[in-house]
Amino acid sequence: MADPMRIRAQSAGGNAIVRVLMSHEMETGQRRDSAGKVVPAWHITDVTASLNGKTVLTAEWGPAVAKNPFLQFTVRGAKAGDKVAITWKDNKGDTRTDEAVVT
């Protein structure tokens, strides 16, 4: 399984700015290794963010997203102490969920 995501959620007025750094290789399936064989595709396909259990963001990604992707978004109505959870799923069926508390 991949390394934990680095999530920072900071309140700003009545909102929260959420920054996420995901650890994932994000192979496109078009690169070749030193032996000339195609490196199989392996990338994040779905990302979901929730605030206190309620979904606030969904995204569908493909192979064009860079290695170790960074995601930033704003959540309306979030306050200090709320929990933000980020979940990703990749094309091999692996998933990862990590949480952070809004500060």
PDB file of C-alpha atoms in Angstrom:
ATOM      1  CA  MET A   1       0.000   0.000   0.000  1.00  0.00           C
ATOM      2  CA  ALA A   2       1.091   3.562  -0.640  1.00  0.00           C
ATOM      3  CA  ASP A   3       2.505   5.913   1.948  1.00  0.00           C
ATOM      4  CA  PRO A   4       0.069   8.104   3.902  1.00  0.00           C
ATOM      5  CA  MET A   5      -1.213  11.284   2.300  1.00  0.00           C
ATOM      6  CA  ARG A   6      -0.061  14.579   3.751  1.00  0.00           C
ATOM      7  CA  ILE A   7      -3.205  16.587   4.449  1.00  0.00           C
ATOM      8  CA  ARG A   8      -3.376  20.119   5.797  1.00  0.00           C
ATOM      9  CA  ALA A   9      -6.743  21.764   6.421  1.00  0.00           C
ATOM     10  CA  GLN A  10      -6.746  25.358   7.659  1.00  0.00           C
ATOM     11  CA  SER A  11      -9.803  27.424   8.502  1.00  0.00           C
ATOM     12  CA  ALA A  12     -10.112  30.775   6.787  1.00  0.00           C
ATOM     13  CA  GLY A  13     -13.240  32.706   7.716  1.00  0.00           C
ATOM     14  CA  GLY A  14     -16.207  30.365   7.283  1.00  0.00           C
ATOM     15  CA  ASN A  15     -14.256  28.104   4.938  1.00  0.00           C
ATOM     16  CA  ALA A  16     -11.334  25.697   5.062  1.00  0.00           C
ATOM     17  CA  ILE A  17      -8.494  25.443   2.582  1.00  0.00           C
ATOM     18  CA  VAL A  18      -7.508  21.793   2.171  1.00  0.00           C
ATOM     19  CA  ARG A  19      -4.137  20.803   0.690  1.00  0.00           C
ATOM     20  CA  VAL A  20      -3.356  17.152  -0.061  1.00  0.00           C
ATOM     21  CA  LEU A  21      -0.117  15.547  -1.240  1.00  0.00           C
ATOM     22  CA  MET A  22      -0.732  11.964  -2.360  1.00  0.00           C
ATOM     23  CA  SER A  23       2.029   9.388  -2.675  1.00  0.00           C
ATOM     24  CA  HIS A  24       1.473   7.394  -5.896  1.00  0.00           C
ATOM     25  CA  GLU A  25       3.637   6.418  -8.885  1.00  0.00           C
ATOM     26  CA  MET A  26       0.984   7.361 -11.479  1.00  0.00           C
ATOM     27  CA  GLU A  27       2.273   5.312 -14.442  1.00  0.00           C
ATOM     28  CA  THR A  28       0.618   6.136 -17.780  1.00  0.00           C
ATOM     29  CA  GLY A  29       1.100   2.755 -19.428  1.00  0.00           C
ATOM     30  CA  GLN A  30       3.045   4.362 -22.283  1.00  0.00           C
ATOM     31  CA  ARG A  31       6.557   4.393 -20.807  1.00  0.00           C
ATOM     32  CA  ARG A  32       9.082   1.636 -21.489  1.00  0.00           C
ATOM     33  CA  ASP A  33      11.612   0.211 -19.049  1.00  0.00           C
ATOM     34  CA  SER A  34      15.326  -0.340 -19.770  1.00  0.00           C
ATOM     35  CA  ALA A  35      14.541  -3.714 -21.410  1.00  0.00           C
ATOM     36  CA  GLY A  36      12.046  -2.081 -23.790  1.00  0.00           C
ATOM     37  CA  LYS A  37       8.947  -3.538 -22.153  1.00  0.00           C
ATOM     38  CA  VAL A  38       5.931  -1.323 -21.557  1.00  0.00           C
ATOM     39  CA  VAL A  39       5.476  -0.361 -17.910  1.00  0.00           C
ATOM     40  CA  PRO A  40       1.824  -1.208 -17.105  1.00  0.00           C
ATOM     41  CA  ALA A  41      -0.623   1.599 -16.356  1.00  0.00           C
ATOM     42  CA  TRP A  42      -1.068   2.295 -12.640  1.00  0.00           C
ATOM     43  CA  HIS A  43      -2.791   5.515 -11.711  1.00  0.00           C
ATOM     44  CA  ILE A  44      -5.420   7.011  -9.429  1.00  0.00           C
ATOM     45  CA  THR A  45      -8.871   6.923 -11.007  1.00  0.00           C
ATOM     46  CA  ASP A  46     -11.165   8.299  -8.283  1.00  0.00           C
ATOM     47  CA  VAL A  47     -10.693  10.834  -5.496  1.00  0.00           C
ATOM     48  CA  THR A  48     -13.311  11.660  -2.860  1.00  0.00           C
ATOM     49  CA  ALA A  49     -13.169  14.216  -0.052  1.00  0.00           C
ATOM     50  CA  SER A  50     -15.595  14.411   2.846  1.00  0.00           C
ATOM     51  CA  LEU A  51     -16.176  16.821   5.703  1.00  0.00           C
ATOM     52  CA  ASN A  52     -17.522  15.151   8.859  1.00  0.00           C
ATOM     53  CA  GLY A  53     -18.708  12.197   6.744  1.00  0.00           C
ATOM     54  CA  LYS A  54     -20.480  14.278   4.077  1.00  0.00           C
ATOM     55  CA  THR A  55     -18.997  14.151   0.568  1.00  0.00           C
ATOM     56  CA  VAL A  56     -17.791  17.581  -0.549  1.00  0.00           C
ATOM     57  CA  LEU A  57     -15.671  16.671  -3.597  1.00  0.00           C
ATOM     58  CA  THR A  58     -15.479  13.855  -6.130  1.00  0.00           C
ATOM     59  CA  ALA A  59     -13.031  13.668  -9.013  1.00  0.00           C
ATOM     60  CA  GLU A  60     -12.212  11.214 -11.771  1.00  0.00           C
ATOM     61  CA  TRP A  61      -8.542  11.177 -12.750  1.00  0.00           C
ATOM     62  CA  GLY A  62      -6.631   9.480 -15.528  1.00  0.00           C
ATOM     63  CA  PRO A  63      -3.063   8.677 -16.526  1.00  0.00           C
ATOM     64  CA  ALA A  64      -2.182  12.304 -17.356  1.00  0.00           C
ATOM     65  CA  VAL A  65      -1.925  13.308 -13.666  1.00  0.00           C
ATOM     66  CA  ALA A  66       1.657  13.686 -12.387  1.00  0.00           C
ATOM     67  CA  LYS A  67       3.459  11.384  -9.969  1.00  0.00           C
ATOM     68  CA  ASN A  68       2.689  12.175  -6.298  1.00  0.00           C
ATOM     69  CA  PRO A  69      -0.242  14.464  -7.157  1.00  0.00           C
ATOM     70  CA  PHE A  70      -1.097  17.610  -5.201  1.00  0.00           C
ATOM     71  CA  LEU A  71      -4.719  18.665  -4.740  1.00  0.00           C
ATOM     72  CA  GLN A  72      -6.013  21.890  -3.197  1.00  0.00           C
ATOM     73  CA  PHE A  73      -9.631  22.923  -2.707  1.00  0.00           C
ATOM     74  CA  THR A  74     -11.830  25.087  -0.470  1.00  0.00           C
ATOM     75  CA  VAL A  75     -14.708  23.748   1.625  1.00  0.00           C
ATOM     76  CA  ARG A  76     -17.487  26.140   2.570  1.00  0.00           C
ATOM     77  CA  GLY A  77     -18.853  26.073   6.091  1.00  0.00           C
ATOM     78  CA  ALA A  78     -15.908  24.202   7.622  1.00  0.00           C
ATOM     79  CA  LYS A  79     -14.630  25.231  11.030  1.00  0.00           C
ATOM     80  CA  ALA A  80     -11.779  24.311  13.359  1.00  0.00           C
ATOM     81  CA  GLY A  81     -12.200  20.805  14.744  1.00  0.00           C
ATOM     82  CA  ASP A  82     -14.051  19.400  11.717  1.00  0.00           C
ATOM     83  CA  LYS A  83     -12.673  16.199  10.167  1.00  0.00           C
ATOM     84  CA  VAL A  84     -11.635  16.054   6.520  1.00  0.00           C
ATOM     85  CA  ALA A  85     -11.176  12.617   4.940  1.00  0.00           C
ATOM     86  CA  ILE A  86      -9.583  11.996   1.542  1.00  0.00           C
ATOM     87  CA  THR A  87      -9.951   8.668  -0.284  1.00  0.00           C
ATOM     88  CA  TRP A  88      -8.389   7.593  -3.555  1.00  0.00           C
ATOM     89  CA  LYS A  89      -8.796   4.442  -5.645  1.00  0.00           C
ATOM     90  CA  ASP A  90      -6.458   3.346  -8.426  1.00  0.00           C
ATOM     91  CA  ASN A  91      -6.920   1.221 -11.542  1.00  0.00           C
ATOM     92  CA  LYS A  92      -5.476  -1.855  -9.781  1.00  0.00           C
ATOM     93  CA  GLY A  93      -8.184  -1.685  -7.110  1.00  0.00           C
ATOM     94  CA  ASP A  94      -5.987  -0.307  -4.311  1.00  0.00           C
ATOM     95  CA  THR A  95      -7.532   2.347  -2.079  1.00  0.00           C
ATOM     96  CA  ARG A  96      -6.263   4.628   0.633  1.00  0.00           C
ATOM     97  CA  THR A  97      -8.089   6.896   3.076  1.00  0.00           C
ATOM     98  CA  ASP A  98      -6.459   9.435   5.384  1.00  0.00           C
ATOM     99  CA  GLU A  99      -7.950  12.065   7.674  1.00  0.00           C
ATOM    100  CA  ALA A 100      -7.002  15.447   9.072  1.00  0.00           C
ATOM    101  CA  VAL A 101      -8.617  17.883  11.482  1.00  0.00           C
ATOM    102  CA  VAL A 102      -9.275  21.464  10.399  1.00  0.00           C
ATOM    103  CA  THR A 103      -7.072  23.806  12.434  1.00  0.00           C
TER     104      THR A 103
END
